[in-house]
Coordinates of C-alpha atoms and ligand atoms in Angstrom, one line a residue:
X1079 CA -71.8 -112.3 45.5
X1080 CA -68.9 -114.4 44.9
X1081 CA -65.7 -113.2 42.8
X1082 CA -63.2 -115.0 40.6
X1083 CA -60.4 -113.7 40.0
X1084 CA -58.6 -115.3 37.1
X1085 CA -55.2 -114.2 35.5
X1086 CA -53.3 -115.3 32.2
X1087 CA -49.1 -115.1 32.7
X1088 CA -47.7 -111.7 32.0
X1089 CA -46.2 -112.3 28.5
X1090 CA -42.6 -111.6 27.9
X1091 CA -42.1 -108.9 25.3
X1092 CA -38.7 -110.4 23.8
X1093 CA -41.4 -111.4 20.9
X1094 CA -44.8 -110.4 19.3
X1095 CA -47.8 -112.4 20.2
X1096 CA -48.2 -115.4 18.4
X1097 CA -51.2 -118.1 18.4
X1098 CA -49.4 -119.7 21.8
X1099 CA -50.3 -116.6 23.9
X1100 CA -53.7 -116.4 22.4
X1101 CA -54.6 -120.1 23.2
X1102 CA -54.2 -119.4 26.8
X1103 CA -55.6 -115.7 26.6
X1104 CA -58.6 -116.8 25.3
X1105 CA -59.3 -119.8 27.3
X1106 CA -58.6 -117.0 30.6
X1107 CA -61.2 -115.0 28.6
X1108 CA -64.2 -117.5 27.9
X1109 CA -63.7 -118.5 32.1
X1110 CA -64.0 -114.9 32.8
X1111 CA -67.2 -114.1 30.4
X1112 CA -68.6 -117.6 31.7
X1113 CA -68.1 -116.2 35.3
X1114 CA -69.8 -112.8 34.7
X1115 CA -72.6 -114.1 32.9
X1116 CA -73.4 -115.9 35.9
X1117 CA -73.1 -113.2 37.9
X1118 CA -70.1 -113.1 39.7
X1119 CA -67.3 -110.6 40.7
X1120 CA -65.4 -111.8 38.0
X1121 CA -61.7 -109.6 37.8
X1122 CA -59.3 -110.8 34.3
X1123 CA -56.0 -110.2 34.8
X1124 CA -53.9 -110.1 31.7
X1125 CA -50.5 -108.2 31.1
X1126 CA -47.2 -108.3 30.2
X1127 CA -43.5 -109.0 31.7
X1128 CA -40.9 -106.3 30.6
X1129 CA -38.0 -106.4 32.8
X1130 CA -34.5 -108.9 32.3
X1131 CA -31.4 -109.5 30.2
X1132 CA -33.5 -111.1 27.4
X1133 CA -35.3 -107.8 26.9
X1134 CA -32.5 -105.3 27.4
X1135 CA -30.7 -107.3 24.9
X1136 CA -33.5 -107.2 22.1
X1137 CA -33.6 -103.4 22.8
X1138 CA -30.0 -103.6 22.1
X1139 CA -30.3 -105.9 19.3
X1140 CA -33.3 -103.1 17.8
X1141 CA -31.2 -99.9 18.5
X1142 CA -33.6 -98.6 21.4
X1143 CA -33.5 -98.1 25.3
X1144 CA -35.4 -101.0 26.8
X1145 CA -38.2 -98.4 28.1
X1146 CA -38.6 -97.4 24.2
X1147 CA -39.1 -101.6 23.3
X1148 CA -41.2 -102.3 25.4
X1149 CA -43.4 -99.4 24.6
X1150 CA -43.2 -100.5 21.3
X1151 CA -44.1 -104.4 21.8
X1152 CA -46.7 -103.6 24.1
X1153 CA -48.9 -102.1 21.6
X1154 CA -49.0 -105.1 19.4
X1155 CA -50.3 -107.5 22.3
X1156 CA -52.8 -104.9 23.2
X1157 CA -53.4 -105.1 19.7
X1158 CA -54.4 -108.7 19.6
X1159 CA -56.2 -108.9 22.5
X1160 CA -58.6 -106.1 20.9
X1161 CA -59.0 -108.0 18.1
X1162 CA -59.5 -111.2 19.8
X1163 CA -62.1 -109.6 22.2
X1164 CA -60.3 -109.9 24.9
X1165 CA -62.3 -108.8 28.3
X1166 CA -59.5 -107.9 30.8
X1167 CA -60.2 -106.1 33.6
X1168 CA -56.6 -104.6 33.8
X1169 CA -53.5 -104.6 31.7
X1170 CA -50.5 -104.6 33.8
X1171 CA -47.2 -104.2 32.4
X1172 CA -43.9 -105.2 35.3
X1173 CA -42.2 -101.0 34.1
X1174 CA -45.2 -99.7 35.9
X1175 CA -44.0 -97.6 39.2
X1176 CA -47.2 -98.9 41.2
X1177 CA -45.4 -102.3 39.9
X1178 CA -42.3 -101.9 40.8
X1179 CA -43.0 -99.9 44.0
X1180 CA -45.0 -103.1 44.9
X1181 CA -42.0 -105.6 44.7
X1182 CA -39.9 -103.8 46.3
X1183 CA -42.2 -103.7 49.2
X1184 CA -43.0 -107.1 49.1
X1185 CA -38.9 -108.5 49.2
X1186 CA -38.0 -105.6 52.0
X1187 CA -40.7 -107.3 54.4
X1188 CA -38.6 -110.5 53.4
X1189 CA -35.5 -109.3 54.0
X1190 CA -36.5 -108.3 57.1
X1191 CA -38.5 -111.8 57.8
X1192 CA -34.9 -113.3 57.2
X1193 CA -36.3 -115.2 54.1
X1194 CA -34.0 -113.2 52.1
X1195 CA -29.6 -113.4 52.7
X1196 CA -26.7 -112.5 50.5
X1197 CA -24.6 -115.4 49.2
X1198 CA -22.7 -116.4 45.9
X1199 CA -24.0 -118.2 43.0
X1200 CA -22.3 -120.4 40.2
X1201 CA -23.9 -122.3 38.1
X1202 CA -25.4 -123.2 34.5
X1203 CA -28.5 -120.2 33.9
X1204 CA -30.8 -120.6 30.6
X1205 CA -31.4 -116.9 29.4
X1206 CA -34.5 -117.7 27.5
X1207 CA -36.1 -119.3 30.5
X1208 CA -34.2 -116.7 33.1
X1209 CA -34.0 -119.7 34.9
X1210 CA -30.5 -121.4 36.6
X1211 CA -30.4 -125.4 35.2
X1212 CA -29.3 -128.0 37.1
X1213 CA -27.8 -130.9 34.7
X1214 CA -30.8 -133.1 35.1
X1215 CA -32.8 -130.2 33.3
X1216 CA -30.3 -130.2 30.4
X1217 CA -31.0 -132.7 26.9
X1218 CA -27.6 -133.3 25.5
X1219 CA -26.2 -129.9 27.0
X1220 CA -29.1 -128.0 25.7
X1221 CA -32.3 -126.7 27.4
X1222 CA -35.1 -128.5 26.3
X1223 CA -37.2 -125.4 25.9
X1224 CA -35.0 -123.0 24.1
X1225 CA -32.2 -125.7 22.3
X1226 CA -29.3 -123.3 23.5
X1227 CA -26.7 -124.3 26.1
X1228 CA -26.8 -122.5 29.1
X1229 CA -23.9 -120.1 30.2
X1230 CA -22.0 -120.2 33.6
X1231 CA -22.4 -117.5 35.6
X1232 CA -21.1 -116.5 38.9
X1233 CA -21.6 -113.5 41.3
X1234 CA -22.6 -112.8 44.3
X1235 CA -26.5 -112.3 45.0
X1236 CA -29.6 -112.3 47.1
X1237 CA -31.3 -116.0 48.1
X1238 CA -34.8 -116.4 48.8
X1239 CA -34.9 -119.6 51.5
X1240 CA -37.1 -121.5 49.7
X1241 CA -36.1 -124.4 51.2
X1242 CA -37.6 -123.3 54.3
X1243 CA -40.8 -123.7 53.1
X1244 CA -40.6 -127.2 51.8
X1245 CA -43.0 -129.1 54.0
X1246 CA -45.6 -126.3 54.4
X1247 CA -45.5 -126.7 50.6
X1248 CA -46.1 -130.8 50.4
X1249 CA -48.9 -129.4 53.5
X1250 CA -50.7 -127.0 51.5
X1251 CA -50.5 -129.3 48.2
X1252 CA -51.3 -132.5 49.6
X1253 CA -54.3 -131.8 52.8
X1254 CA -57.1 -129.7 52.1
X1255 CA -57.9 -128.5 55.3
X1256 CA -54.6 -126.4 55.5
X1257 CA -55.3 -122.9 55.2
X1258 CA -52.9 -123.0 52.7
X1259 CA -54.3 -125.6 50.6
X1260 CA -54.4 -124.9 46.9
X1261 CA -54.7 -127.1 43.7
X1262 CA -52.6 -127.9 40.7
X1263 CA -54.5 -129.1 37.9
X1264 CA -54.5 -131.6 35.7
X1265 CA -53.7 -134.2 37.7
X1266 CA -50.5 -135.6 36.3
X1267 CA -49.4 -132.2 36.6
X1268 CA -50.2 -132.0 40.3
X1269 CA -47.8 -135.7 40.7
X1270 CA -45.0 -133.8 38.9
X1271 CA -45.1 -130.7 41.1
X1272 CA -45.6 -132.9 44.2
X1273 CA -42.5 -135.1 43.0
X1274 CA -40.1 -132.0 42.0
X1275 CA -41.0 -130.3 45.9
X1276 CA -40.7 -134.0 47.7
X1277 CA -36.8 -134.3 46.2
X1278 CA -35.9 -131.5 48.0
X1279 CA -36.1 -127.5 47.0
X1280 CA -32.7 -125.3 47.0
X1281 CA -32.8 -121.8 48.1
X1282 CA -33.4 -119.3 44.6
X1283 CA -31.0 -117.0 43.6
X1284 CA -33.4 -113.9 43.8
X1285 CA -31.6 -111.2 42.4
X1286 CA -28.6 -109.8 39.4
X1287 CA -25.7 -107.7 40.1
X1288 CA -25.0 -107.0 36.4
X1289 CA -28.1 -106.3 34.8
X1290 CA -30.0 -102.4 35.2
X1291 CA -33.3 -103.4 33.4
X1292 CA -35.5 -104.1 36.5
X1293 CA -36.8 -103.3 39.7
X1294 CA -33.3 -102.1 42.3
X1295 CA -33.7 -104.1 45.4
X1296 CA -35.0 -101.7 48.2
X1297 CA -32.2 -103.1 50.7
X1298 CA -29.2 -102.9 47.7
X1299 CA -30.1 -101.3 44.9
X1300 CA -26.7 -102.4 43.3
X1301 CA -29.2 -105.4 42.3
X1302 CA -32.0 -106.1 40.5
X1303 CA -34.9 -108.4 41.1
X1304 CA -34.7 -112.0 39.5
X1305 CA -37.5 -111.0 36.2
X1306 CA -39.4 -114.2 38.0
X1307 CA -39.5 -113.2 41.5
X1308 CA -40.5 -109.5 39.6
X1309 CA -43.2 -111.0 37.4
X1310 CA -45.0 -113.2 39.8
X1311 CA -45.6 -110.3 41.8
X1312 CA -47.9 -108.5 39.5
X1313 CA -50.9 -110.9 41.0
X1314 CA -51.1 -109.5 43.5
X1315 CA -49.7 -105.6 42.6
X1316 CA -52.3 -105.4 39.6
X1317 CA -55.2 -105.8 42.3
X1318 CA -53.6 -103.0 45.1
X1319 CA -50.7 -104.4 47.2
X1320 CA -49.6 -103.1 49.0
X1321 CA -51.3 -100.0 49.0
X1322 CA -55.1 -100.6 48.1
X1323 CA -55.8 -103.5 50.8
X1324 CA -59.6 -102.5 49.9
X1325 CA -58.9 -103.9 46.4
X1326 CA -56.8 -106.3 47.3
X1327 CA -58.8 -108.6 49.9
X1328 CA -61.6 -108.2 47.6
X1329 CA -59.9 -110.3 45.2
X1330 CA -57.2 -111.8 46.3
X1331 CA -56.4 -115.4 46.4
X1332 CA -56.4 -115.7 42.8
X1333 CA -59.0 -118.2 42.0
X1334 CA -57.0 -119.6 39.1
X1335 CA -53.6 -118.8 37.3
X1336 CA -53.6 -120.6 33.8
X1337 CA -50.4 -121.2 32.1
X1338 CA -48.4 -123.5 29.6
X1339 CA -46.6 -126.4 31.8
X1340 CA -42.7 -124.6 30.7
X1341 CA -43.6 -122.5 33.7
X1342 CA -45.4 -124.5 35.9
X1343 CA -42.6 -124.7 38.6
X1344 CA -42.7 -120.7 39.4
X1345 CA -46.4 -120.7 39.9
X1346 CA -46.8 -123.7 41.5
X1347 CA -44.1 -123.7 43.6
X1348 CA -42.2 -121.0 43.7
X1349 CA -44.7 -118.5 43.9
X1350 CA -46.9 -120.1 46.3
X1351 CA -43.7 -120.1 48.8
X1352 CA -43.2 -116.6 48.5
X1353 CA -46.6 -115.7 49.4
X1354 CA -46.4 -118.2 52.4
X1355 CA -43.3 -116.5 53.5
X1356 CA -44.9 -113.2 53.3
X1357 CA -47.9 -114.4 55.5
X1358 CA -50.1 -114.3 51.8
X1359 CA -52.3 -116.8 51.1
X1360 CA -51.8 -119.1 47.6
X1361 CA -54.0 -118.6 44.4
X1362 CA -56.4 -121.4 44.9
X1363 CA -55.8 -123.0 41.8
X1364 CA -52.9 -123.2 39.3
X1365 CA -53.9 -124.8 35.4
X1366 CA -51.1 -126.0 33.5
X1367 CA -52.0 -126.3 29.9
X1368 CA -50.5 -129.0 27.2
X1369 CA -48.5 -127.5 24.2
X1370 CA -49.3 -127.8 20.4
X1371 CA -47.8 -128.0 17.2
X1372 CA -49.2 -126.7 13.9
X1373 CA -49.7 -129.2 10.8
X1374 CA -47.2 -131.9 12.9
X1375 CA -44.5 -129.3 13.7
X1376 CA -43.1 -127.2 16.7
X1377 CA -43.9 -123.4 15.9
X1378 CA -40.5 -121.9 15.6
X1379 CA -39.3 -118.6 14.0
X1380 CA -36.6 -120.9 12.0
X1381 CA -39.4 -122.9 9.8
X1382 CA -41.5 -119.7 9.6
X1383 CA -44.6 -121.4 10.4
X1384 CA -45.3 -118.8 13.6
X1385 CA -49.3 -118.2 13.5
X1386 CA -50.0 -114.4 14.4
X1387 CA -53.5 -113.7 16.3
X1388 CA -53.9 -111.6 13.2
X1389 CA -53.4 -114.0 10.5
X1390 CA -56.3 -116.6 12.8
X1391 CA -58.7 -114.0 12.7
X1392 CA -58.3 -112.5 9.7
X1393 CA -59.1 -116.1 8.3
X1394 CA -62.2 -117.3 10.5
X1395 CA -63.3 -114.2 12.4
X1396 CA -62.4 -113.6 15.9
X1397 CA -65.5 -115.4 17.2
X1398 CA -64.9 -118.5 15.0
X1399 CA -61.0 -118.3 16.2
X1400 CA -61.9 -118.1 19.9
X1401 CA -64.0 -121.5 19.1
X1402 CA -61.6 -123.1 17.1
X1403 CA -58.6 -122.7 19.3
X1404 CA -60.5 -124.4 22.1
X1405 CA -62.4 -126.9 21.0
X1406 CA -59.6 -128.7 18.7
X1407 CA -58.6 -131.2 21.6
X1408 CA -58.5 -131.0 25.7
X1409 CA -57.2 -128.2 27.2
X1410 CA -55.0 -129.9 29.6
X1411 CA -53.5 -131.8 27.1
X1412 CA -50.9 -131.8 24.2
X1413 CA -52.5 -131.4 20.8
X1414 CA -51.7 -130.1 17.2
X1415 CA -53.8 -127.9 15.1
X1416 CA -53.9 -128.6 11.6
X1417 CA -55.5 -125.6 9.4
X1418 CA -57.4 -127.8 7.0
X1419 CA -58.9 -129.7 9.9
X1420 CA -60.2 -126.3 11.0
X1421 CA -61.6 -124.9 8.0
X1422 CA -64.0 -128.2 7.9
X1423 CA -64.9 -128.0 11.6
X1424 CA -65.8 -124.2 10.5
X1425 CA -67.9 -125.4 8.0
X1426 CA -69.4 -128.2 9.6
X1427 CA -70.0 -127.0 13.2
X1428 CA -70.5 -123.2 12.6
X1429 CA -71.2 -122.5 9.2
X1430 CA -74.2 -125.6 8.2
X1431 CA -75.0 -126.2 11.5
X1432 CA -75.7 -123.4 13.7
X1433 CA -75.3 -120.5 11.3
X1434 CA -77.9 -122.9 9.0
X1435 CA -80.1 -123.3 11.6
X1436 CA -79.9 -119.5 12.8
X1437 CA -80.5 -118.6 9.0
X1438 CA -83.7 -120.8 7.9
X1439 CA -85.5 -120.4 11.1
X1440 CA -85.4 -116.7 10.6
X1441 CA -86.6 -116.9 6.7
X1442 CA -89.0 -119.5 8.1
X1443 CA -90.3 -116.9 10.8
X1444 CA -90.8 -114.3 7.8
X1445 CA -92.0 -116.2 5.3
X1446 CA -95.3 -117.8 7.3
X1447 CA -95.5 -115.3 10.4
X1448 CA -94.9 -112.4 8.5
X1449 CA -91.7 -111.9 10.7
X1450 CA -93.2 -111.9 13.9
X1451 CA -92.7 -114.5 16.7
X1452 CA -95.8 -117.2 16.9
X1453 CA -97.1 -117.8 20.1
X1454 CA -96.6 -121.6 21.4
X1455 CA -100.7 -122.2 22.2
X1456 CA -101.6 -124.3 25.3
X1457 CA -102.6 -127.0 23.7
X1458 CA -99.4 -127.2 22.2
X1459 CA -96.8 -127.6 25.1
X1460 CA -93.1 -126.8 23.9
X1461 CA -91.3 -129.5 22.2
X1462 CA -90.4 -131.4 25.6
X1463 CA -86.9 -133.1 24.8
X1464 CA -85.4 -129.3 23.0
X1465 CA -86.8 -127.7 25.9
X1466 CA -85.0 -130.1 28.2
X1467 CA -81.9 -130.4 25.7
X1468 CA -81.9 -126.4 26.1
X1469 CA -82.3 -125.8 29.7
X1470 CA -79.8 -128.7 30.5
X1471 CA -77.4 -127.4 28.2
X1472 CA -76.4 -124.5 31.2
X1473 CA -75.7 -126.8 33.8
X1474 CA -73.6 -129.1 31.7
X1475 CA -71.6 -126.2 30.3
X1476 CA -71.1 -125.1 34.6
X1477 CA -69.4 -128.5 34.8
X1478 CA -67.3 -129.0 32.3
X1479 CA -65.8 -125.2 32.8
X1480 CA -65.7 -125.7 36.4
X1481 CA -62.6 -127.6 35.0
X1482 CA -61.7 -126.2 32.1
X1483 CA -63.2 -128.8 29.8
X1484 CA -63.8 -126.3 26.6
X1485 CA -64.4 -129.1 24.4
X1486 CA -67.2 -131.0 26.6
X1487 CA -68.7 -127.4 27.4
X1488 CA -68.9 -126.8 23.3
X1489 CA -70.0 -130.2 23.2
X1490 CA -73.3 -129.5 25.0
X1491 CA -74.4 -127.2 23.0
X1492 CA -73.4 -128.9 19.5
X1493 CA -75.8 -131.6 21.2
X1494 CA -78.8 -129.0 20.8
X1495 CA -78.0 -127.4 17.8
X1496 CA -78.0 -130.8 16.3
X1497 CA -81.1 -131.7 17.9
X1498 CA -82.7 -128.3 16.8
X1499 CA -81.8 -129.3 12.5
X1500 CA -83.1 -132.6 13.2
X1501 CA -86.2 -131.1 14.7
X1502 CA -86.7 -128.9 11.5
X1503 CA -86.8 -131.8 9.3
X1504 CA -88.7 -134.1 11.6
X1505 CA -91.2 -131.2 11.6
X1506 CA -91.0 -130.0 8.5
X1507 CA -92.9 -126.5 8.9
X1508 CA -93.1 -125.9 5.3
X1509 CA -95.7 -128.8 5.2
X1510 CA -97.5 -127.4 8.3
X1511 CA -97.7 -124.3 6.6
X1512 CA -100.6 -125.8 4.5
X1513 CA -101.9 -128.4 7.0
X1514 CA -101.8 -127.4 10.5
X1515 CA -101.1 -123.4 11.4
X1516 CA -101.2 -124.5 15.0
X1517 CA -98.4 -126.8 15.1
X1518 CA -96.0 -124.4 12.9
X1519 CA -96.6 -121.8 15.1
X1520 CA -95.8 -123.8 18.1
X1521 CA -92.6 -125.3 15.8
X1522 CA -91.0 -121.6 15.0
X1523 CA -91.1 -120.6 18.6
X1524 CA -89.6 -123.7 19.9
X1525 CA -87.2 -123.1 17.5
X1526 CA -86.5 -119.2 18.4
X1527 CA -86.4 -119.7 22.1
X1528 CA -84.0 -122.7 21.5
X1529 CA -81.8 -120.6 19.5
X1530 CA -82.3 -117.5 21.7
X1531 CA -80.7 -120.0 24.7
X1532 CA -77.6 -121.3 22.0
X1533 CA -77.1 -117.6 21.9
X1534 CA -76.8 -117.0 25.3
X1535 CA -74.9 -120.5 26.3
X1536 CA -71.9 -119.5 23.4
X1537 CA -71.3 -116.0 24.7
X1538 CA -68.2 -116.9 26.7
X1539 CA -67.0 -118.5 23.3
X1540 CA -68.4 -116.3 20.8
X1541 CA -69.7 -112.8 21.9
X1542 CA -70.2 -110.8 19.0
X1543 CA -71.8 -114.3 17.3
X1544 CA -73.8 -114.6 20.7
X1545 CA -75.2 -111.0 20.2
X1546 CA -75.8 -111.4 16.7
X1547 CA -78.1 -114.1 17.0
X1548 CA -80.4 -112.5 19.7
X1549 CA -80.0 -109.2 17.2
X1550 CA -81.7 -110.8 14.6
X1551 CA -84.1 -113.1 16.9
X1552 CA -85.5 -109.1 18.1
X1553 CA -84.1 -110.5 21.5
X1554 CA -81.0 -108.2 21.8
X1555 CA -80.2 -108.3 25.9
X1556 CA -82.2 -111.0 26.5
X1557 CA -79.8 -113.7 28.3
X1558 CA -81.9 -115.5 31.1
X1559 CA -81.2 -118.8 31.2
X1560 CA -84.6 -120.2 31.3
X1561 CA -87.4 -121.3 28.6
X1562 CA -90.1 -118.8 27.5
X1563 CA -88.3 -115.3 27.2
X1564 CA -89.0 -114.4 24.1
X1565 CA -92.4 -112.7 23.6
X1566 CA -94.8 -113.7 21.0
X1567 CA -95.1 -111.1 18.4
X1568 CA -91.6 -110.0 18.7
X1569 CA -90.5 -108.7 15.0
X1570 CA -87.4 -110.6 14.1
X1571 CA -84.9 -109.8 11.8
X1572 CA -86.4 -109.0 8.1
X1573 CA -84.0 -111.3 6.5
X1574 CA -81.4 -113.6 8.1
X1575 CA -77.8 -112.5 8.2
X1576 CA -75.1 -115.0 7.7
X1577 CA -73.0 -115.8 10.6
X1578 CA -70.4 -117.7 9.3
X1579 CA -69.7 -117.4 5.9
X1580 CA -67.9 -120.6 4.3
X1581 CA -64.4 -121.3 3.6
X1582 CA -62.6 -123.0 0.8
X1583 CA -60.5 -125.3 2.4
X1584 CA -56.9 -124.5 1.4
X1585 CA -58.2 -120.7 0.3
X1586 CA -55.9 -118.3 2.2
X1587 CA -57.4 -115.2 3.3
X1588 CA -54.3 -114.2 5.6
X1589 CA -52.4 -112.3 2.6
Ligands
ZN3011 ZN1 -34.4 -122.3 28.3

């Protein structure tokens, strides 16, 4: 059996989730479903990054020990990720002892390789990306990401020689026959990594002298792990290193780390060098994902326009959410989501034209098979182009999620719930009903086994939606991939269920 093991970053609890950490935590999630429905070894890594001077400083800031905070914030991204049906394998969160005990391993056997040394750092460090700046990172003084000029520190540290590990880097990203090899997707983001490694990498301050929120370094515990060289780590800590090499070679390399590009450099490049250093091999992929705004603008505390998970779910579902958030423009890219523009795709896409199609086949079944599944005669072959629309529709969704193409992989199946409505009228059973009892019976099967297959093909996007269809089809359970499960005479649902209920536009159902 083959595993995939995929992992969303380990969010930073300075701040309650917000509609940025669900956009990647559900994408992580509908590759992970997609994977186990196929049958692999499928192990979804989710979790959350607790340790630094940002988050010691909002404990501060909220009159509690950082330990208390992060106990606190915790809870609310569990939270969403419940609500969002989120199907991690493991939480991990950097303040667990297997964690920490795991880093510290890791950096000793560095240490000791010589990959680590003591020197002095000055220079310009961002605290909301805990990341040093060089001037050619800076837009008029500020960082890009966070608007706030960066302060100058100085002490005396621990390096990791990344340097070292420049041209196995340009190796592993540039010739696929290295047993290093990995991949950074998209493309253009692959050219900018590539670029940033080819001008030359300095060695990385690895660790701070004046900060006690994080994990002590085993050879001078007057120091604390770097938060990035801490959080990277849990890849590979969350699935047994050191300790549980059973686990661990099971899963491990990571089959893909997904991200937002901000913090494509540590898993690309950074991260990867570590583990070379440590005789590890890279995750074999790394996904960095576009950003978005909301209605035109840049989410930001300031203009109040911050989207909980809570407040998208509580509007559309979690199902309809999961779809939405996806299917709005390409993944890889930069987009903007604007609320009215989702309420009419909700309409069109999943309230008229699947739940529609869900909904009259089911009064259709009832009202002229007295509920019960018609059998698709042989002399009436099933409808060949929805049979070939619905079998195809698997393989075309394989594709397009083999990289990360959610809107191509929705696309597919739109195709043959489209096909199916335009099949109802063409057909029109409610004539047949009087004319031809044959040909209706042959029509309403095609119909349910066509919709049993949409079920099955939108569980990695919609599982409760997915199981709600085959409930009231009498199919619950039944997710082969192939034509003809469905057993004539099975008792379908005695009237149909709306699956989507519609939306004003402009109606808010958040407060
Ligand atoms: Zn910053």
């Amino acid at each position: 059996m083959s595993k995939y093991y995929i992992t969303t970053p380990i969010y930073y609890v300075n701040d309650v989730p917000h509609i940025g950490h669900a956009y990647t935590t559900v994408a992580a999630d509908v590759l992970a479903r997609h994977y186990r429905r196929r049958g692999y070894d499928v192990f979804f890594l989710t979790g959350t990054d607790e340790h630094g001077a940002k988050i010691a400083e909002a404990a501060a800031k909220s009159g509690q020990t950082p330990k208390e905070y992060v106990d606190r914030i915790v809870e609310r991204f569990k939270e969403a990720w419940k609500l969002l049906q989120i199907s991690n394998d493991f939480f991990i969160r950097t303040s667990d002892p297997h964690h920490e005990a795991g880093v510290a391993a890791f950096l000793e056997r560095l240490y000791t390789s010589g990959d680590i040394y003591k020197g002095v750092y000055e220079g310009l460090y961002c605290v909301g990306c805990e990341q040093f700046k060089t001037e050619e990172d800076l837009v008029n003084g500020v960082c890009p990401f966070h608007g706030i000029a960066p302060t100058w520190y100085s002490e005396e540290n621990y390096f990791f020689r990344l340097s070292r590990y420049q041209d196995a880097l340009l190796k592993a990203l540039t010739e696929p026959s290295d047993p290093n090899h990995y991949v950074v997707n998209p493309p253009s983001r692959l050219n900018e990594v590539l670029g940033k490694v080819r001008l030359g990498l300095s060695d990385l301050s690895i660790s701070r002298a004046s900060l006690a929120w994080g994990v002590p370094l085993p050879f001078d515990p007057s120091q604390v792990a770097y938060v990035w060289i801490d959080a990277l780590l849990n890849y590979v800590t969350a699935i047994g290193y050191p300790d549980d090499l059973s686990m661990f070679h099971r899963y491990w390399p990571a089959d893909l780390h997904l991200m937002a590009k901000d913090i494509l450099w540590f898993h690309a490049i950074l991260w990867p060098a570590m583990l070379i250093a440590n005789g590890l091999r890279p995750p074999r992929e790394v996904y960095a994902h576009g950003f978005f705004t909301i209605g035109g603008q840049r989410m930001s505390k300031t203009l109040g326009n911050v989207i909980a998970p809570a407040d998208l779910v509580a509007r559309f579902g979690a199902d309809a959410a999961r779809y939405l958030l996806l299917t709005d423009f390409p993944f890889g890219t930069d987009g903007d989501f604007n609320l009215d523009n989702l309420v009419a795709r909700y309409n069109a896409e999943l309230a008229n034209d699947l739940g529609n199609l869900v909904n009259r086949t089911i009064s259709m079944v009832n009202r002229y098979c007295e509920g019960l599944v018609p059998a698709s005669g042989p002399d009436l072959p099933p409808d060949a182009e929805l049979k070939a629309m619905a079998t195809a529709m698997f393989s075309q969704i394989d594709t397009a999620l083999a990289s990360l193409e959610f809107v191509s992989a929705a696309d597919a199946v739109h195709a043959v719930v489209s096909r199916a409505n335009r099949y109802v009228e063409e057909m029109a059973p409610w004539k047949l009903a009087r004319i031809d009892r044959d040909r209706l019976a042959s029509v309403l099967y095609n119909l349910v086994e066509t919709e049993r297959l949409i079920a099955v093909a939108i569980w990695a996007f919609m599982p409760t939606t997915s199981e709600r269809i085959l409930d009231q089809l009498g199919a619950p359970g039944q997710t082969a991939a192939s034509w003809g499960q469905i057993a004539p005479g099975t008792r379908v649902s005695s009237q149909p269920k709306p699956l989507f209920p519609r939306i004003e536009i402009g109606a808010d159902r958040t407060r």
